[in-house]
């Protein structure tokens, strides 16, 4: 986790900084009033710092330690970037966003909430689609109902490149990192 945080910060420090602001509803502080509505939505739909802290305390200790190690890795690179202008991404100088504040647990929690909000809102029609499919099946029967559902609801993006090979035996493939 420490190494992942360090490498992520080393490769994407500006993006992390912008996402930190995005996750807390503070993006307009960096990018100006054009992003104020995004900030308002984020603050309305996500949690306060106190709520995020209470939620973090409910996590299993091992997960808490992983996040703390990640944060330490991010901060190790931030310390290097703050002390060596050659390591500081140009965006920080261009916007006057330096020195870079340390990354916190709350920054990660806020970003997590924002990503959940974003991806949940971007798709998230699964329950409504399931109810729709059920109504069609009740009215038309199993086969005709599913054909009608598949005609009306796009479940496969034909323009998207698949990232998982069709022949992958995924039921037999572990989804965890292999440790040696």
CSV table of C-alpha atoms in Angstrom, one decimal, residues 15-177:
chain,number,residue,atom,x,y,z
A,15,UNK,CA,-4.6,14.5,-10.6
A,16,UNK,CA,-4.6,13.4,-7.0
A,17,UNK,CA,-4.6,17.0,-5.8
A,18,UNK,CA,-7.6,17.9,-8.1
A,19,UNK,CA,-9.4,14.7,-7.1
A,20,UNK,CA,-8.9,15.6,-3.4
A,21,UNK,CA,-10.7,18.9,-4.1
A,22,UNK,CA,-13.3,17.2,-6.2
A,23,UNK,CA,-14.0,14.6,-3.5
A,24,UNK,CA,-14.6,17.3,-0.8
A,25,UNK,CA,-16.6,19.7,-2.9
A,26,UNK,CA,-13.7,22.2,-3.1
A,27,UNK,CA,-12.8,22.1,-6.8
A,28,UNK,CA,-13.9,25.7,-7.4
A,29,UNK,CA,-11.1,26.8,-5.1
A,30,UNK,CA,-8.6,25.5,-7.8
A,31,UNK,CA,-10.6,25.9,-11.0
A,32,UNK,CA,-12.8,28.8,-10.2
A,33,UNK,CA,-16.6,29.4,-10.2
A,34,UNK,CA,-17.2,27.3,-13.4
A,35,UNK,CA,-17.1,24.2,-11.1
A,36,UNK,CA,-19.2,25.6,-8.3
A,37,UNK,CA,-22.2,23.4,-9.2
A,38,UNK,CA,-20.1,20.3,-9.0
A,39,UNK,CA,-18.9,21.4,-5.6
A,40,UNK,CA,-22.5,22.0,-4.4
A,41,UNK,CA,-23.6,18.5,-5.7
A,42,UNK,CA,-20.7,16.8,-4.1
A,43,UNK,CA,-21.3,18.5,-0.7
A,44,UNK,CA,-25.0,17.7,-0.9
A,45,UNK,CA,-24.7,14.1,-1.9
A,46,UNK,CA,-21.6,12.9,0.0
A,47,UNK,CA,-20.5,12.9,3.6
A,48,UNK,CA,-19.0,15.5,6.0
A,49,UNK,CA,-15.4,15.1,7.3
A,50,UNK,CA,-16.9,13.9,10.7
A,51,UNK,CA,-19.0,11.3,9.0
A,52,UNK,CA,-16.1,10.1,6.9
A,53,UNK,CA,-13.9,9.8,10.0
A,54,UNK,CA,-16.6,7.8,11.9
A,55,UNK,CA,-17.0,5.5,8.9
A,56,UNK,CA,-13.3,4.9,8.7
A,57,UNK,CA,-13.3,3.8,12.3
A,58,UNK,CA,-15.7,1.0,11.5
A,59,UNK,CA,-13.3,-0.5,8.9
A,60,UNK,CA,-11.4,-3.6,9.8
A,61,UNK,CA,-8.0,-2.8,11.3
A,62,UNK,CA,-6.2,-4.4,8.4
A,63,UNK,CA,-8.0,-2.2,5.9
A,64,UNK,CA,-7.3,0.9,8.1
A,65,UNK,CA,-3.6,0.0,8.2
A,66,UNK,CA,-3.6,-0.4,4.4
A,67,UNK,CA,-5.1,3.0,3.9
A,68,UNK,CA,-2.7,4.6,6.4
A,69,UNK,CA,0.3,3.0,4.5
A,70,UNK,CA,-1.1,4.3,1.2
A,71,UNK,CA,-1.4,7.8,2.7
A,72,UNK,CA,2.2,7.6,4.0
A,73,UNK,CA,3.4,6.7,0.6
A,74,UNK,CA,1.6,9.6,-1.1
A,75,UNK,CA,3.0,11.9,1.6
A,76,UNK,CA,6.5,10.6,1.1
A,77,UNK,CA,6.4,11.8,-2.5
A,78,UNK,CA,4.6,15.0,-1.6
A,79,UNK,CA,7.5,15.8,0.8
A,80,UNK,CA,10.0,15.1,-2.1
A,81,UNK,CA,8.1,17.3,-4.5
A,82,UNK,CA,7.7,20.1,-2.0
A,83,UNK,CA,11.5,20.1,-1.4
A,84,UNK,CA,12.6,19.7,-5.0
A,85,UNK,CA,11.1,22.1,-7.6
A,86,UNK,CA,12.2,19.7,-10.4
A,87,UNK,CA,9.8,17.1,-9.0
A,88,UNK,CA,6.8,19.5,-8.7
A,89,UNK,CA,4.3,19.2,-11.6
A,90,UNK,CA,4.0,22.4,-13.5
A,91,UNK,CA,0.3,22.7,-12.8
A,92,UNK,CA,1.1,23.4,-9.1
A,93,UNK,CA,3.3,26.4,-10.1
A,94,UNK,CA,0.8,27.6,-12.8
A,95,UNK,CA,-2.1,27.7,-10.3
A,96,UNK,CA,-0.1,28.8,-7.2
A,97,UNK,CA,-1.2,25.6,-5.5
A,98,UNK,CA,2.1,25.1,-3.7
A,99,UNK,CA,3.4,23.9,-1.3
A,100,UNK,CA,1.3,20.9,-1.7
A,101,UNK,CA,-0.6,20.0,1.4
A,102,UNK,CA,-0.2,16.5,2.9
A,103,UNK,CA,-2.6,13.8,1.8
A,104,UNK,CA,-4.9,12.6,4.6
A,105,UNK,CA,-7.1,9.7,5.3
A,106,UNK,CA,-10.0,12.1,4.8
A,107,UNK,CA,-8.8,13.0,1.3
A,108,UNK,CA,-9.0,9.3,0.4
A,109,UNK,CA,-12.4,8.9,2.0
A,110,UNK,CA,-13.7,11.9,0.3
A,111,UNK,CA,-12.4,10.8,-3.1
A,112,UNK,CA,-13.9,7.3,-2.4
A,113,UNK,CA,-17.3,8.9,-1.8
A,114,UNK,CA,-17.2,11.0,-4.9
A,115,UNK,CA,-16.2,8.0,-7.1
A,116,UNK,CA,-19.1,6.0,-5.6
A,117,UNK,CA,-21.5,8.9,-6.3
A,118,UNK,CA,-20.2,9.3,-9.8
A,119,UNK,CA,-20.2,5.6,-10.9
A,120,UNK,CA,-23.4,4.9,-9.0
A,121,UNK,CA,-25.1,7.7,-10.8
A,122,UNK,CA,-23.5,6.9,-14.2
A,123,UNK,CA,-24.9,3.4,-14.3
A,124,UNK,CA,-27.0,2.5,-11.3
A,125,UNK,CA,-30.2,1.5,-13.2
A,126,UNK,CA,-29.8,-2.1,-12.3
A,127,UNK,CA,-32.8,-2.3,-10.0
A,128,UNK,CA,-35.1,-0.3,-12.2
A,129,UNK,CA,-34.0,-2.5,-15.2
A,130,UNK,CA,-34.6,-5.7,-13.2
A,131,UNK,CA,-38.1,-4.5,-12.4
A,132,UNK,CA,-38.7,-3.6,-16.0
A,133,UNK,CA,-37.5,-7.0,-17.2
A,134,UNK,CA,-39.7,-8.7,-14.6
A,135,UNK,CA,-42.8,-6.8,-15.8
A,136,UNK,CA,-42.0,-7.7,-19.4
A,137,UNK,CA,-41.5,-11.4,-18.5
A,138,UNK,CA,-44.8,-11.4,-16.6
A,139,UNK,CA,-46.6,-9.9,-19.6
A,140,UNK,CA,-44.9,-11.7,-22.5
A,141,UNK,CA,-43.4,-14.8,-21.0
A,142,UNK,CA,-39.7,-15.6,-20.3
A,143,UNK,CA,-38.3,-15.7,-23.9
A,144,UNK,CA,-40.4,-12.9,-25.4
A,145,UNK,CA,-40.0,-10.8,-22.3
A,146,UNK,CA,-36.2,-11.0,-22.4
A,147,UNK,CA,-36.1,-10.4,-26.1
A,148,UNK,CA,-38.2,-7.3,-25.6
A,149,UNK,CA,-36.0,-6.2,-22.7
A,150,UNK,CA,-32.8,-6.6,-24.8
A,151,UNK,CA,-34.4,-4.7,-27.6
A,152,UNK,CA,-35.3,-1.8,-25.3
A,153,UNK,CA,-32.4,-1.6,-22.9
A,154,UNK,CA,-28.9,-1.4,-24.0
A,155,UNK,CA,-26.9,-3.9,-22.0
A,156,UNK,CA,-23.9,-4.2,-24.2
A,157,UNK,CA,-22.0,-1.3,-25.8
A,158,UNK,CA,-21.2,-2.6,-29.3
A,159,UNK,CA,-18.6,0.2,-29.7
A,160,UNK,CA,-16.6,-0.7,-26.6
A,161,UNK,CA,-13.6,-2.9,-26.8
A,162,UNK,CA,-13.9,-5.8,-24.4
A,163,UNK,CA,-11.1,-5.8,-21.9
A,164,UNK,CA,-11.7,-9.4,-20.7
A,165,UNK,CA,-11.2,-12.1,-23.3
A,166,UNK,CA,-14.4,-14.0,-24.1
A,167,UNK,CA,-12.8,-17.3,-23.5
A,168,UNK,CA,-11.5,-16.4,-20.0
A,169,UNK,CA,-12.6,-19.0,-17.5
A,170,UNK,CA,-13.4,-16.3,-14.9
A,171,UNK,CA,-15.2,-18.5,-12.5
A,172,UNK,CA,-11.9,-20.3,-11.9
A,173,UNK,CA,-9.7,-17.1,-11.8
A,174,UNK,CA,-8.9,-15.6,-8.5
A,175,UNK,CA,-9.6,-11.9,-8.2
A,176,UNK,CA,-6.9,-11.2,-5.6
A,177,UNK,CA,-3.2,-10.3,-6.0
